Amino acid sequence: SSRSGRGRATRRGSGKVSADPFRRRPRRLNRERSVHLLACDFSVSADCEELFSELDGLVQHVSQRYPVSRRYRFEIWRTDGGYRLCEDGRDLDARPDARSAAVVLYARMQHLALDALSDFTKIHAGCADWQGKRLVVVGPARSGKTPLMTRLL
């Protein structure tokens, strides 16, 4: 079989048209969101509101004081086989559903945002304000920091 041009299907010997569902771009990217995370600004374009609904459930909406030092662009297409993710024009992981696509996308955003702050010390912690004092509970992942903080408050 042969392919002519990116995203176009060609005929195979059987006479049927065949296309790779993750290579083609079936719809125009008509939805866009901007996410500011630490020192990064992420522009996300997609052709599916379901992806944004899943992403909205993952992104924490907080005030951040870091000046933007890096900008990234993500594009997500819904395809016959799931979701195709691209970062600055490069293919990332293809995912079977909107939830897993949003999880992969947000994990990539977090990785890039932490990389942008290479001069800072990073700790895995929960934090809160209580009676005018700030509390930080440090510990390994999944050790119960968040449940402890919510019970204390």
PDB file of C-alpha atoms in Angstrom:
ATOM      1  CA  SER A   1       0.000   0.000   0.000  1.00  0.00           C
ATOM      2  CA  SER A   2       1.107   3.565  -0.502  1.00  0.00           C
ATOM      3  CA  ARG A   3       0.327   6.885   1.112  1.00  0.00           C
ATOM      4  CA  SER A   4       0.313  10.122  -0.770  1.00  0.00           C
ATOM      5  CA  GLY A   5       0.443  13.228   1.378  1.00  0.00           C
ATOM      6  CA  ARG A   6      -0.100  13.470   5.069  1.00  0.00           C
ATOM      7  CA  GLY A   7      -3.529  12.444   6.235  1.00  0.00           C
ATOM      8  CA  ARG A   8      -4.918  11.344   2.853  1.00  0.00           C
ATOM      9  CA  ALA A   9      -6.099   7.821   2.343  1.00  0.00           C
ATOM     10  CA  THR A  10      -5.002   5.883  -0.712  1.00  0.00           C
ATOM     11  CA  ARG A  11      -6.408   2.813  -2.370  1.00  0.00           C
ATOM     12  CA  ARG A  12      -5.056  -0.609  -1.605  1.00  0.00           C
ATOM     13  CA  GLY A  13      -5.168  -3.614  -3.851  1.00  0.00           C
ATOM     14  CA  SER A  14      -8.692  -4.555  -2.702  1.00  0.00           C
ATOM     15  CA  GLY A  15     -10.078  -1.302  -4.097  1.00  0.00           C
ATOM     16  CA  LYS A  16     -11.188  -0.109  -0.637  1.00  0.00           C
ATOM     17  CA  VAL A  17     -10.009   3.179   0.801  1.00  0.00           C
ATOM     18  CA  SER A  18      -7.921   2.723   3.933  1.00  0.00           C
ATOM     19  CA  ALA A  19      -6.843   5.404   6.368  1.00  0.00           C
ATOM     20  CA  ASP A  20      -4.914   5.430   9.619  1.00  0.00           C
ATOM     21  CA  PRO A  21      -7.435   6.912  12.102  1.00  0.00           C
ATOM     22  CA  PHE A  22      -4.670   8.555  14.164  1.00  0.00           C
ATOM     23  CA  ARG A  23      -2.935  10.245  11.211  1.00  0.00           C
ATOM     24  CA  ARG A  24      -5.813  12.082   9.630  1.00  0.00           C
ATOM     25  CA  ARG A  25      -7.319  15.301  10.913  1.00  0.00           C
ATOM     26  CA  PRO A  26     -11.061  14.867  10.360  1.00  0.00           C
ATOM     27  CA  ARG A  27     -12.345  18.112  11.897  1.00  0.00           C
ATOM     28  CA  ARG A  28     -11.297  21.711  12.217  1.00  0.00           C
ATOM     29  CA  LEU A  29      -9.993  22.649  15.681  1.00  0.00           C
ATOM     30  CA  ASN A  30     -12.772  25.017  16.690  1.00  0.00           C
ATOM     31  CA  ARG A  31     -12.412  25.152  20.467  1.00  0.00           C
ATOM     32  CA  GLU A  32      -9.541  26.692  22.371  1.00  0.00           C
ATOM     33  CA  ARG A  33      -8.507  27.123  25.995  1.00  0.00           C
ATOM     34  CA  SER A  34      -5.559  28.712  27.714  1.00  0.00           C
ATOM     35  CA  VAL A  35      -4.085  27.188  30.882  1.00  0.00           C
ATOM     36  CA  HIS A  36      -1.547  29.054  33.013  1.00  0.00           C
ATOM     37  CA  LEU A  37       0.483  26.667  35.151  1.00  0.00           C
ATOM     38  CA  LEU A  38       3.433  28.053  37.131  1.00  0.00           C
ATOM     39  CA  ALA A  39       5.737  29.796  34.589  1.00  0.00           C
ATOM     40  CA  CYS A  40       4.067  28.272  31.504  1.00  0.00           C
ATOM     41  CA  ASP A  41       1.156  29.263  29.326  1.00  0.00           C
ATOM     42  CA  PHE A  42      -0.499  26.388  27.463  1.00  0.00           C
ATOM     43  CA  SER A  43      -2.765  26.951  24.486  1.00  0.00           C
ATOM     44  CA  VAL A  44      -5.017  23.945  23.877  1.00  0.00           C
ATOM     45  CA  SER A  45      -7.040  23.573  20.669  1.00  0.00           C
ATOM     46  CA  ALA A  46      -9.452  20.709  20.064  1.00  0.00           C
ATOM     47  CA  ASP A  47     -12.457  19.684  18.040  1.00  0.00           C
ATOM     48  CA  CYS A  48     -14.338  18.168  20.978  1.00  0.00           C
ATOM     49  CA  GLU A  49     -15.937  19.809  24.013  1.00  0.00           C
ATOM     50  CA  GLU A  50     -15.845  16.485  25.895  1.00  0.00           C
ATOM     51  CA  LEU A  51     -12.045  16.721  26.112  1.00  0.00           C
ATOM     52  CA  PHE A  52     -12.268  20.203  27.654  1.00  0.00           C
ATOM     53  CA  SER A  53     -14.842  18.991  30.184  1.00  0.00           C
ATOM     54  CA  GLU A  54     -12.417  16.279  31.296  1.00  0.00           C
ATOM     55  CA  LEU A  55      -9.472  18.711  31.350  1.00  0.00           C
ATOM     56  CA  ASP A  56     -11.465  21.234  33.410  1.00  0.00           C
ATOM     57  CA  GLY A  57     -11.932  18.551  36.060  1.00  0.00           C
ATOM     58  CA  LEU A  58      -8.154  18.135  36.358  1.00  0.00           C
ATOM     59  CA  VAL A  59      -6.871  21.713  36.235  1.00  0.00           C
ATOM     60  CA  GLN A  60      -6.710  23.556  39.552  1.00  0.00           C
ATOM     61  CA  HIS A  61      -7.983  27.107  39.205  1.00  0.00           C
ATOM     62  CA  VAL A  62      -5.671  29.125  41.443  1.00  0.00           C
ATOM     63  CA  SER A  63      -3.978  32.493  41.392  1.00  0.00           C
ATOM     64  CA  GLN A  64      -0.316  32.193  40.406  1.00  0.00           C
ATOM     65  CA  ARG A  65       2.353  34.883  40.515  1.00  0.00           C
ATOM     66  CA  TYR A  66       4.995  33.366  38.272  1.00  0.00           C
ATOM     67  CA  PRO A  67       5.723  35.398  35.149  1.00  0.00           C
ATOM     68  CA  VAL A  68       5.254  33.354  31.973  1.00  0.00           C
ATOM     69  CA  SER A  69       8.630  32.274  30.620  1.00  0.00           C
ATOM     70  CA  ARG A  70       7.511  29.486  28.283  1.00  0.00           C
ATOM     71  CA  ARG A  71       4.579  28.938  25.944  1.00  0.00           C
ATOM     72  CA  TYR A  72       3.369  25.657  24.498  1.00  0.00           C
ATOM     73  CA  ARG A  73       0.641  24.715  22.031  1.00  0.00           C
ATOM     74  CA  PHE A  74      -1.334  21.478  22.164  1.00  0.00           C
ATOM     75  CA  GLU A  75      -3.730  20.238  19.496  1.00  0.00           C
ATOM     76  CA  ILE A  76      -6.143  17.375  20.026  1.00  0.00           C
ATOM     77  CA  TRP A  77      -8.256  15.720  17.335  1.00  0.00           C
ATOM     78  CA  ARG A  78     -11.033  13.225  17.937  1.00  0.00           C
ATOM     79  CA  THR A  79     -10.562  10.378  15.459  1.00  0.00           C
ATOM     80  CA  ASP A  80     -12.270   7.082  14.696  1.00  0.00           C
ATOM     81  CA  GLY A  81      -9.747   5.345  16.963  1.00  0.00           C
ATOM     82  CA  GLY A  82      -9.836   7.797  19.888  1.00  0.00           C
ATOM     83  CA  TYR A  83      -7.885  11.012  20.373  1.00  0.00           C
ATOM     84  CA  ARG A  84      -4.690  12.207  18.697  1.00  0.00           C
ATOM     85  CA  LEU A  85      -2.530  14.599  20.756  1.00  0.00           C
ATOM     86  CA  CYS A  86       0.156  16.922  19.370  1.00  0.00           C
ATOM     87  CA  GLU A  87       2.549  19.256  21.171  1.00  0.00           C
ATOM     88  CA  ASP A  88       3.941  22.147  19.127  1.00  0.00           C
ATOM     89  CA  GLY A  89       3.293  20.147  15.931  1.00  0.00           C
ATOM     90  CA  ARG A  90       4.827  16.871  17.206  1.00  0.00           C
ATOM     91  CA  ASP A  91       2.697  13.796  17.804  1.00  0.00           C
ATOM     92  CA  LEU A  92       2.298  12.657  21.385  1.00  0.00           C
ATOM     93  CA  ASP A  93       0.422   9.664  22.644  1.00  0.00           C
ATOM     94  CA  ALA A  94      -2.846   8.590  20.973  1.00  0.00           C
ATOM     95  CA  ARG A  95      -5.531   7.812  23.553  1.00  0.00           C
ATOM     96  CA  PRO A  96      -8.773   5.799  23.277  1.00  0.00           C
ATOM     97  CA  ASP A  97     -11.094   8.222  25.138  1.00  0.00           C
ATOM     98  CA  ALA A  98     -11.477  11.838  26.282  1.00  0.00           C
ATOM     99  CA  ARG A  99     -10.661  11.092  29.939  1.00  0.00           C
ATOM    100  CA  SER A 100      -7.344   9.375  29.241  1.00  0.00           C
ATOM    101  CA  ALA A 101      -6.442  12.040  26.649  1.00  0.00           C
ATOM    102  CA  ALA A 102      -7.040  14.787  29.238  1.00  0.00           C
ATOM    103  CA  VAL A 103      -5.001  12.909  31.873  1.00  0.00           C
ATOM    104  CA  VAL A 104      -2.035  12.483  29.488  1.00  0.00           C
ATOM    105  CA  LEU A 105      -2.303  16.121  28.399  1.00  0.00           C
ATOM    106  CA  TYR A 106      -2.396  17.466  31.962  1.00  0.00           C
ATOM    107  CA  ALA A 107       0.483  15.231  33.070  1.00  0.00           C
ATOM    108  CA  ARG A 108       2.551  16.625  30.175  1.00  0.00           C
ATOM    109  CA  MET A 109       1.634  20.190  31.193  1.00  0.00           C
ATOM    110  CA  GLN A 110       2.735  19.521  34.775  1.00  0.00           C
ATOM    111  CA  HIS A 111       6.040  18.046  33.589  1.00  0.00           C
ATOM    112  CA  LEU A 112       6.764  21.057  31.359  1.00  0.00           C
ATOM    113  CA  ALA A 113       5.732  23.515  34.093  1.00  0.00           C
ATOM    114  CA  LEU A 114       8.087  21.943  36.636  1.00  0.00           C
ATOM    115  CA  ASP A 115      10.921  21.878  34.093  1.00  0.00           C
ATOM    116  CA  ALA A 116      10.458  25.632  33.599  1.00  0.00           C
ATOM    117  CA  LEU A 117      11.354  26.183  37.270  1.00  0.00           C
ATOM    118  CA  SER A 118      14.729  24.450  37.312  1.00  0.00           C
ATOM    119  CA  ASP A 119      16.163  26.902  39.879  1.00  0.00           C
ATOM    120  CA  PHE A 120      13.482  26.033  42.449  1.00  0.00           C
ATOM    121  CA  THR A 121      13.449  23.184  44.957  1.00  0.00           C
ATOM    122  CA  LYS A 122      10.443  20.967  44.443  1.00  0.00           C
ATOM    123  CA  ILE A 123       8.732  19.058  47.239  1.00  0.00           C
ATOM    124  CA  HIS A 124       5.723  16.760  47.262  1.00  0.00           C
ATOM    125  CA  ALA A 125       3.453  18.327  49.869  1.00  0.00           C
ATOM    126  CA  GLY A 126       0.048  19.511  50.899  1.00  0.00           C
ATOM    127  CA  CYS A 127      -0.333  23.070  52.167  1.00  0.00           C
ATOM    128  CA  ALA A 128      -2.992  25.269  53.756  1.00  0.00           C
ATOM    129  CA  ASP A 129      -3.630  28.510  55.649  1.00  0.00           C
ATOM    130  CA  TRP A 130      -5.109  28.142  59.120  1.00  0.00           C
ATOM    131  CA  GLN A 131      -5.635  30.901  61.687  1.00  0.00           C
ATOM    132  CA  GLY A 132      -3.165  33.145  59.893  1.00  0.00           C
ATOM    133  CA  LYS A 133      -0.443  30.500  59.710  1.00  0.00           C
ATOM    134  CA  ARG A 134       0.707  28.434  56.772  1.00  0.00           C
ATOM    135  CA  LEU A 135       1.054  24.670  57.090  1.00  0.00           C
ATOM    136  CA  VAL A 136       3.036  22.336  54.863  1.00  0.00           C
ATOM    137  CA  VAL A 137       2.799  18.552  55.156  1.00  0.00           C
ATOM    138  CA  VAL A 138       5.572  16.838  53.201  1.00  0.00           C
ATOM    139  CA  GLY A 139       5.538  13.172  52.224  1.00  0.00           C
ATOM    140  CA  PRO A 140       5.760  10.672  49.394  1.00  0.00           C
ATOM    141  CA  ALA A 141       3.011  10.321  46.804  1.00  0.00           C
ATOM    142  CA  ARG A 142      -0.202   8.658  48.003  1.00  0.00           C
ATOM    143  CA  SER A 143       0.830   8.817  51.672  1.00  0.00           C
ATOM    144  CA  GLY A 144      -2.339  10.654  52.773  1.00  0.00           C
ATOM    145  CA  LYS A 145      -1.247  14.300  52.807  1.00  0.00           C
ATOM    146  CA  THR A 146      -4.419  15.657  51.208  1.00  0.00           C
ATOM    147  CA  PRO A 147      -6.865  13.678  53.409  1.00  0.00           C
ATOM    148  CA  LEU A 148      -4.885  14.763  56.488  1.00  0.00           C
ATOM    149  CA  MET A 149      -4.994  18.419  55.446  1.00  0.00           C
ATOM    150  CA  THR A 150      -8.742  18.338  54.752  1.00  0.00           C
ATOM    151  CA  ARG A 151      -9.433  16.695  58.129  1.00  0.00           C
ATOM    152  CA  LEU A 152      -7.298  19.245  59.963  1.00  0.00           C
ATOM    153  CA  LEU A 153      -9.099  22.151  58.331  1.00  0.00           C
TER     154      LEU A 153
END
